[in-house]
Amino acid sequence: MDKAKKEAIMNASTFDELLDAEYGRPGTPERDRFDAYAAAFCLA
């Protein structure tokens, strides 16, 4: 993990900001993959 990403995660003040920093903005491939796994986890 690069320094800029670590800084963004440490400075996140809301859960949405944390998700954006860790997995990218909604609509990006990495974020879509995370959202799909999270939804599957909740349904299981």
N, CA, C and O atoms as a GROMACS GRO file, in nm:
protein
  176
    1MET      N    1   0.086  -0.118   0.000
    1MET     CA    2   0.000   0.000   0.000
    1MET      C    3   0.090   0.123   0.000
    1MET      O    4   0.186   0.132   0.077
    2ASP      N    5   0.059   0.217  -0.087
    2ASP     CA    6   0.144   0.335  -0.095
    2ASP      C    7   0.108   0.436   0.014
    2ASP      O    8   0.003   0.426   0.079
    3LYS      N    9   0.195   0.532   0.033
    3LYS     CA   10   0.181   0.630   0.141
    3LYS      C   11   0.055   0.716   0.124
    3LYS      O   12  -0.012   0.747   0.223
    4ALA      N   13   0.023   0.755   0.002
    4ALA     CA   14  -0.095   0.840  -0.022
    4ALA      C   15  -0.223   0.767   0.016
    4ALA      O   16  -0.314   0.826   0.074
    5LYS      N   17  -0.229   0.637  -0.016
    5LYS     CA   18  -0.348   0.559   0.019
    5LYS      C   19  -0.360   0.545   0.170
    5LYS      O   20  -0.470   0.556   0.225
    6LYS      N   21  -0.249   0.520   0.238
    6LYS     CA   22  -0.250   0.512   0.384
    6LYS      C   23  -0.298   0.642   0.447
    6LYS      O   24  -0.378   0.640   0.542
    7GLU      N   25  -0.250   0.754   0.395
    7GLU     CA   26  -0.291   0.885   0.446
    7GLU      C   27  -0.441   0.906   0.427
    7GLU      O   28  -0.509   0.955   0.517
    8ALA      N   29  -0.492   0.870   0.310
    8ALA     CA   30  -0.635   0.886   0.282
    8ALA      C   31  -0.718   0.802   0.377
    8ALA      O   32  -0.822   0.847   0.426
    9ILE      N   33  -0.674   0.680   0.404
    9ILE     CA   34  -0.746   0.592   0.496
    9ILE      C   35  -0.743   0.648   0.637
    9ILE      O   36  -0.845   0.650   0.706
   10MET      N   37  -0.627   0.694   0.680
   10MET     CA   38  -0.613   0.748   0.816
   10MET      C   39  -0.692   0.878   0.834
   10MET      O   40  -0.736   0.907   0.945
   11ASN      N   41  -0.710   0.954   0.728
   11ASN     CA   42  -0.780   1.083   0.738
   11ASN      C   43  -0.929   1.073   0.707
   11ASN      O   44  -1.000   1.174   0.713
   12ALA      N   45  -0.979   0.955   0.676
   12ALA     CA   46  -1.121   0.939   0.646
   12ALA      C   47  -1.203   0.963   0.773
   12ALA      O   48  -1.171   0.910   0.879
   13SER      N   49  -1.307   1.044   0.760
   13SER     CA   50  -1.389   1.075   0.877
   13SER      C   51  -1.527   1.010   0.870
   13SER      O   52  -1.601   1.012   0.968
   14THR      N   53  -1.562   0.954   0.755
   14THR     CA   54  -1.688   0.882   0.742
   14THR      C   55  -1.661   0.745   0.680
   14THR      O   56  -1.555   0.723   0.621
   15PHE      N   57  -1.756   0.654   0.693
   15PHE     CA   58  -1.740   0.522   0.636
   15PHE      C   59  -1.732   0.530   0.484
   15PHE      O   60  -1.656   0.454   0.422
   16ASP      N   61  -1.810   0.619   0.422
   16ASP     CA   62  -1.805   0.635   0.277
   16ASP      C   63  -1.667   0.682   0.230
   16ASP      O   64  -1.617   0.634   0.129
   17GLU      N   65  -1.606   0.773   0.303
   17GLU     CA   66  -1.472   0.818   0.269
   17GLU      C   67  -1.371   0.704   0.284
   17GLU      O   68  -1.278   0.692   0.204
   18LEU      N   69  -1.389   0.622   0.385
   18LEU     CA   70  -1.301   0.507   0.404
   18LEU      C   71  -1.313   0.409   0.289
   18LEU      O   72  -1.212   0.360   0.238
   19LEU      N   73  -1.436   0.379   0.247
   19LEU     CA   74  -1.455   0.289   0.134
   19LEU      C   75  -1.394   0.347   0.006
   19LEU      O   76  -1.332   0.275  -0.071
   20ASP      N   77  -1.412   0.477  -0.015
   20ASP     CA   78  -1.355   0.542  -0.133
   20ASP      C   79  -1.203   0.533  -0.132
   20ASP      O   80  -1.141   0.508  -0.236
   21ALA      N   81  -1.142   0.553  -0.016
   21ALA     CA   82  -0.996   0.548  -0.005
   21ALA      C   83  -0.944   0.407  -0.023
   21ALA      O   84  -0.841   0.387  -0.088
   22GLU      N   85  -1.012   0.309   0.032
   22GLU     CA   86  -0.964   0.171   0.029
   22GLU      C   87  -0.996   0.101  -0.104
   22GLU      O   88  -0.911   0.030  -0.158
   23TYR      N   89  -1.117   0.121  -0.156
   23TYR     CA   90  -1.161   0.045  -0.273
   23TYR      C   91  -1.191   0.130  -0.396
   23TYR      O   92  -1.224   0.075  -0.501
   24GLY      N   93  -1.181   0.259  -0.387
   24GLY     CA   94  -1.208   0.347  -0.500
   24GLY      C   95  -1.351   0.399  -0.497
   24GLY      O   96  -1.434   0.355  -0.416
   25ARG      N   97  -1.379   0.491  -0.586
   25ARG     CA   98  -1.512   0.552  -0.596
   25ARG      C   99  -1.611   0.451  -0.652
   25ARG      O  100  -1.570   0.359  -0.723
   26PRO      N  101  -1.740   0.467  -0.623
   26PRO     CA  102  -1.841   0.380  -0.682
   26PRO      C  103  -1.834   0.383  -0.835
   26PRO      O  104  -1.818   0.489  -0.896
   27GLY      N  105  -1.845   0.264  -0.894
   27GLY     CA  106  -1.837   0.254  -1.039
   27GLY      C  107  -1.703   0.205  -1.089
   27GLY      O  108  -1.692   0.165  -1.205
   28THR      N  109  -1.600   0.206  -1.004
   28THR     CA  110  -1.470   0.153  -1.044
   28THR      C  111  -1.473   0.001  -1.029
   28THR      O  112  -1.548  -0.051  -0.947
   29PRO      N  113  -1.393  -0.070  -1.107
   29PRO     CA  114  -1.396  -0.217  -1.099
   29PRO      C  115  -1.367  -0.273  -0.960
   29PRO      O  116  -1.434  -0.366  -0.914
   30GLU      N  117  -1.269  -0.215  -0.892
   30GLU     CA  118  -1.235  -0.265  -0.759
   30GLU      C  119  -1.351  -0.242  -0.659
   30GLU      O  120  -1.380  -0.328  -0.576
   31ARG      N  121  -1.415  -0.126  -0.668
   31ARG     CA  122  -1.526  -0.096  -0.578
   31ARG      C  123  -1.648  -0.183  -0.610
   31ARG      O  124  -1.715  -0.232  -0.518
   32ASP      N  125  -1.676  -0.204  -0.738
   32ASP     CA  126  -1.788  -0.290  -0.777
   32ASP      C  127  -1.766  -0.432  -0.724
   32ASP      O  128  -1.861  -0.495  -0.678
   33ARG      N  129  -1.643  -0.482  -0.732
   33ARG     CA  130  -1.611  -0.615  -0.682
   33ARG      C  131  -1.632  -0.621  -0.530
   33ARG      O  132  -1.690  -0.717  -0.479
   34PHE      N  133  -1.586  -0.518  -0.458
   34PHE     CA  134  -1.606  -0.514  -0.313
   34PHE      C  135  -1.755  -0.511  -0.279
   34PHE      O  136  -1.800  -0.584  -0.191
   35ASP      N  137  -1.832  -0.427  -0.348
   35ASP     CA  138  -1.975  -0.417  -0.320
   35ASP      C  139  -2.047  -0.549  -0.344
   35ASP      O  140  -2.137  -0.586  -0.269
   36ALA      N  141  -2.007  -0.620  -0.449
   36ALA     CA  142  -2.068  -0.750  -0.479
   36ALA      C  143  -2.036  -0.851  -0.369
   36ALA      O  144  -2.125  -0.924  -0.325
   37TYR      N  145  -1.911  -0.856  -0.325
   37TYR     CA  146  -1.874  -0.948  -0.217
   37TYR      C  147  -1.944  -0.912  -0.086
   37TYR      O  148  -1.986  -1.001  -0.012
   38ALA      N  149  -1.956  -0.784  -0.057
   38ALA     CA  150  -2.022  -0.740   0.066
   38ALA      C  151  -2.170  -0.777   0.064
   38ALA      O  152  -2.225  -0.821   0.165
   39ALA      N  153  -2.235  -0.759  -0.050
   39ALA     CA  154  -2.377  -0.794  -0.062
   39ALA      C  155  -2.396  -0.944  -0.047
   39ALA      O  156  -2.490  -0.989   0.019
   40ALA      N  157  -2.307  -1.024  -0.108
   40ALA     CA  158  -2.316  -1.170  -0.097
   40ALA      C  159  -2.294  -1.213   0.048
   40ALA      O  160  -2.362  -1.304   0.095
   41PHE      N  161  -2.202  -1.150   0.117
   41PHE     CA  162  -2.178  -1.182   0.257
   41PHE      C  163  -2.302  -1.154   0.342
   41PHE      O  164  -2.340  -1.236   0.426
   42CYS      N  165  -2.364  -1.041   0.320
   42CYS     CA  166  -2.483  -1.004   0.398
   42CYS      C  167  -2.600  -1.098   0.370
   42CYS      O  168  -2.678  -1.129   0.460
   43LEU      N  169  -2.613  -1.144   0.247
   43LEU     CA  170  -2.723  -1.233   0.212
   43LEU      C  171  -2.700  -1.375   0.260
   43LEU      O  172  -2.796  -1.450   0.282
   44ALA      N  173  -2.574  -1.412   0.278
   44ALA     CA  174  -2.543  -1.548   0.323
   44ALA      C  175  -2.564  -1.554   0.471
   44ALA      O  176  -2.544  -1.659   0.532
   0.00000   0.00000   0.00000
